[in-house]
Amino acid sequence: QVQLVDTGGGLVQAGGSLRLSCAASGRTFNAYIMGWFRQAPGKEREFVANINRSGTTTYYADSVKGRFTISRDNAKKTVYLQMNSLKSEDTAVYYCAAKGGLLSTLSYEYEYWGQGTQVTVSS
């Protein structure tokens, strides 16, 4: 009952910044936990960040803590991932995802997924 479209990826130099957006359709967006995951070639999909329904609680993977910020605008039905101080190891396809219930870092607990957007960081 929700569709997600994630955008904003691109090629950026190490140390630079990108802002990813995930636009949701459906009238129940505010009922969902939102998360960002990423998958690099040859690696498993990994958790990046998530945010609760009201936007008051966030959680980050240690690898991105202090550099990335997740936020949401329920009026716009959009979740964002601001990525600063990018490193080459941040290169991956980034996916936004949605789930009901409580916060989770487990990809298999998320019900809805965007198509992914490529982030490439050159060193």
GROMACS .gro file of C-alpha atoms in nm:
model
  123
    1GLN     CA    1   0.000   0.000   0.000
    2VAL     CA    2   0.300   0.229  -0.041
    3GLN     CA    3   0.530   0.278  -0.337
    4LEU     CA    4   0.879   0.424  -0.300
    5VAL     CA    5   1.098   0.604  -0.552
    6ASP     CA    6   1.451   0.686  -0.441
    7THR     CA    7   1.658   0.944  -0.624
    8GLY     CA    8   1.959   1.169  -0.579
    9GLY     CA    9   2.250   0.937  -0.638
   10GLY     CA   10   2.545   1.025  -0.853
   11LEU     CA   11   2.919   1.054  -0.877
   12VAL     CA   12   3.094   1.258  -0.611
   13GLN     CA   13   3.450   1.310  -0.498
   14ALA     CA   14   3.561   1.177  -0.162
   15GLY     CA   15   3.481   1.430   0.107
   16GLY     CA   16   3.183   1.559  -0.084
   17SER     CA   17   2.813   1.539  -0.012
   18LEU     CA   18   2.497   1.400  -0.163
   19ARG     CA   19   2.134   1.416  -0.059
   20LEU     CA   20   1.914   1.120  -0.140
   21SER     CA   21   1.538   1.148  -0.148
   22CYS     CA   22   1.271   0.883  -0.129
   23ALA     CA   23   0.925   0.987  -0.238
   24ALA     CA   24   0.636   0.772  -0.123
   25SER     CA   25   0.289   0.734  -0.260
   26GLY     CA   26  -0.004   0.624  -0.052
   27ARG     CA   27  -0.195   0.791   0.226
   28THR     CA   28  -0.047   0.590   0.514
   29PHE     CA   29   0.314   0.710   0.489
   30ASN     CA   30   0.313   0.845   0.843
   31ALA     CA   31   0.239   0.496   0.976
   32TYR     CA   32   0.567   0.351   0.847
   33ILE     CA   33   0.914   0.320   0.981
   34MET     CA   34   1.155   0.429   0.708
   35GLY     CA   35   1.505   0.305   0.649
   36TRP     CA   36   1.798   0.333   0.415
   37PHE     CA   37   2.006   0.034   0.311
   38ARG     CA   38   2.291  -0.005   0.068
   39GLN     CA   39   2.452  -0.281  -0.131
   40ALA     CA   40   2.797  -0.272  -0.284
   41PRO     CA   41   2.915  -0.518  -0.550
   42GLY     CA   42   3.001  -0.851  -0.395
   43LYS     CA   43   2.860  -0.754  -0.057
   44GLU     CA   44   2.538  -0.821   0.127
   45ARG     CA   45   2.278  -0.552   0.166
   46GLU     CA   46   2.355  -0.357   0.481
   47PHE     CA   47   2.168  -0.125   0.709
   48VAL     CA   48   2.249   0.245   0.693
   49ALA     CA   49   1.989   0.438   0.892
   50ASN     CA   50   1.627   0.438   0.999
   51ILE     CA   51   1.375   0.677   1.144
   52ASN     CA   52   1.054   0.635   1.336
   53ARG     CA   53   0.711   0.753   1.228
   54SER     CA   54   0.728   1.095   1.388
   55GLY     CA   55   1.092   1.156   1.298
   56THR     CA   56   1.197   1.189   1.661
   57THR     CA   57   1.412   0.876   1.679
   58THR     CA   58   1.691   0.775   1.445
   59TYR     CA   59   1.950   0.503   1.435
   60TYR     CA   60   2.266   0.476   1.227
   61ALA     CA   61   2.516   0.214   1.136
   62ASP     CA   62   2.850   0.282   1.303
   63SER     CA   63   3.012   0.321   0.963
   64VAL     CA   64   2.804   0.629   0.880
   65LYS     CA   65   2.733   0.778   1.222
   66GLY     CA   66   2.832   1.142   1.236
   67ARG     CA   67   2.841   1.172   0.859
   68PHE     CA   68   2.490   1.077   0.744
   69THR     CA   69   2.158   1.220   0.858
   70ILE     CA   70   1.819   1.064   0.796
   71SER     CA   71   1.509   1.280   0.811
   72ARG     CA   72   1.150   1.271   0.696
   73ASP     CA   73   0.880   1.513   0.595
   74ASN     CA   74   0.548   1.342   0.643
   75ALA     CA   75   0.359   1.625   0.476
   76LYS     CA   76   0.564   1.566   0.161
   77LYS     CA   77   0.568   1.189   0.212
   78THR     CA   78   0.943   1.196   0.167
   79VAL     CA   79   1.241   1.059   0.354
   80TYR     CA   80   1.592   1.196   0.302
   81LEU     CA   81   1.946   1.081   0.355
   82GLN     CA   82   2.199   1.361   0.377
   83MET     CA   83   2.544   1.215   0.320
   84ASN     CA   84   2.846   1.424   0.411
   85SER     CA   85   3.218   1.350   0.417
   86LEU     CA   86   3.168   1.070   0.171
   87LYS     CA   87   3.427   0.797   0.145
   88SER     CA   88   3.504   0.553  -0.132
   89GLU     CA   89   3.366   0.273   0.082
   90ASP     CA   90   3.026   0.444   0.073
   91THR     CA   91   2.998   0.349  -0.294
   92ALA     CA   92   2.688   0.134  -0.332
   93VAL     CA   93   2.334   0.122  -0.455
   94TYR     CA   94   2.120   0.288  -0.190
   95TYR     CA   95   1.764   0.176  -0.125
   96CYS     CA   96   1.492   0.331   0.082
   97ALA     CA   97   1.254   0.096   0.254
   98ALA     CA   98   0.941   0.102   0.467
   99LYS     CA   99   0.795  -0.121   0.732
  100GLY     CA  100   0.521  -0.124   0.988
  101GLY     CA  101   0.575  -0.184   1.355
  102LEU     CA  102   0.892  -0.084   1.536
  103LEU     CA  103   1.240   0.026   1.435
  104SER     CA  104   1.456  -0.245   1.285
  105THR     CA  105   1.795  -0.279   1.120
  106LEU     CA  106   1.703  -0.606   0.953
  107SER     CA  107   1.640  -0.577   0.582
  108TYR     CA  108   1.405  -0.874   0.570
  109GLU     CA  109   1.166  -0.703   0.808
  110TYR     CA  110   1.104  -0.418   0.563
  111GLU     CA  111   0.804  -0.466   0.342
  112TYR     CA  112   0.841  -0.200   0.073
  113TRP     CA  113   1.145  -0.096  -0.126
  114GLY     CA  114   1.252   0.168  -0.369
  115GLN     CA  115   1.427   0.078  -0.692
  116GLY     CA  116   1.766   0.195  -0.570
  117THR     CA  117   1.993   0.482  -0.664
  118GLN     CA  118   2.364   0.451  -0.737
  119VAL     CA  119   2.613   0.644  -0.528
  120THR     CA  120   2.972   0.639  -0.649
  121VAL     CA  121   3.246   0.809  -0.450
  122SER     CA  122   3.579   0.859  -0.621
  123SER     CA  123   3.894   0.873  -0.413
   0.00000   0.00000   0.00000
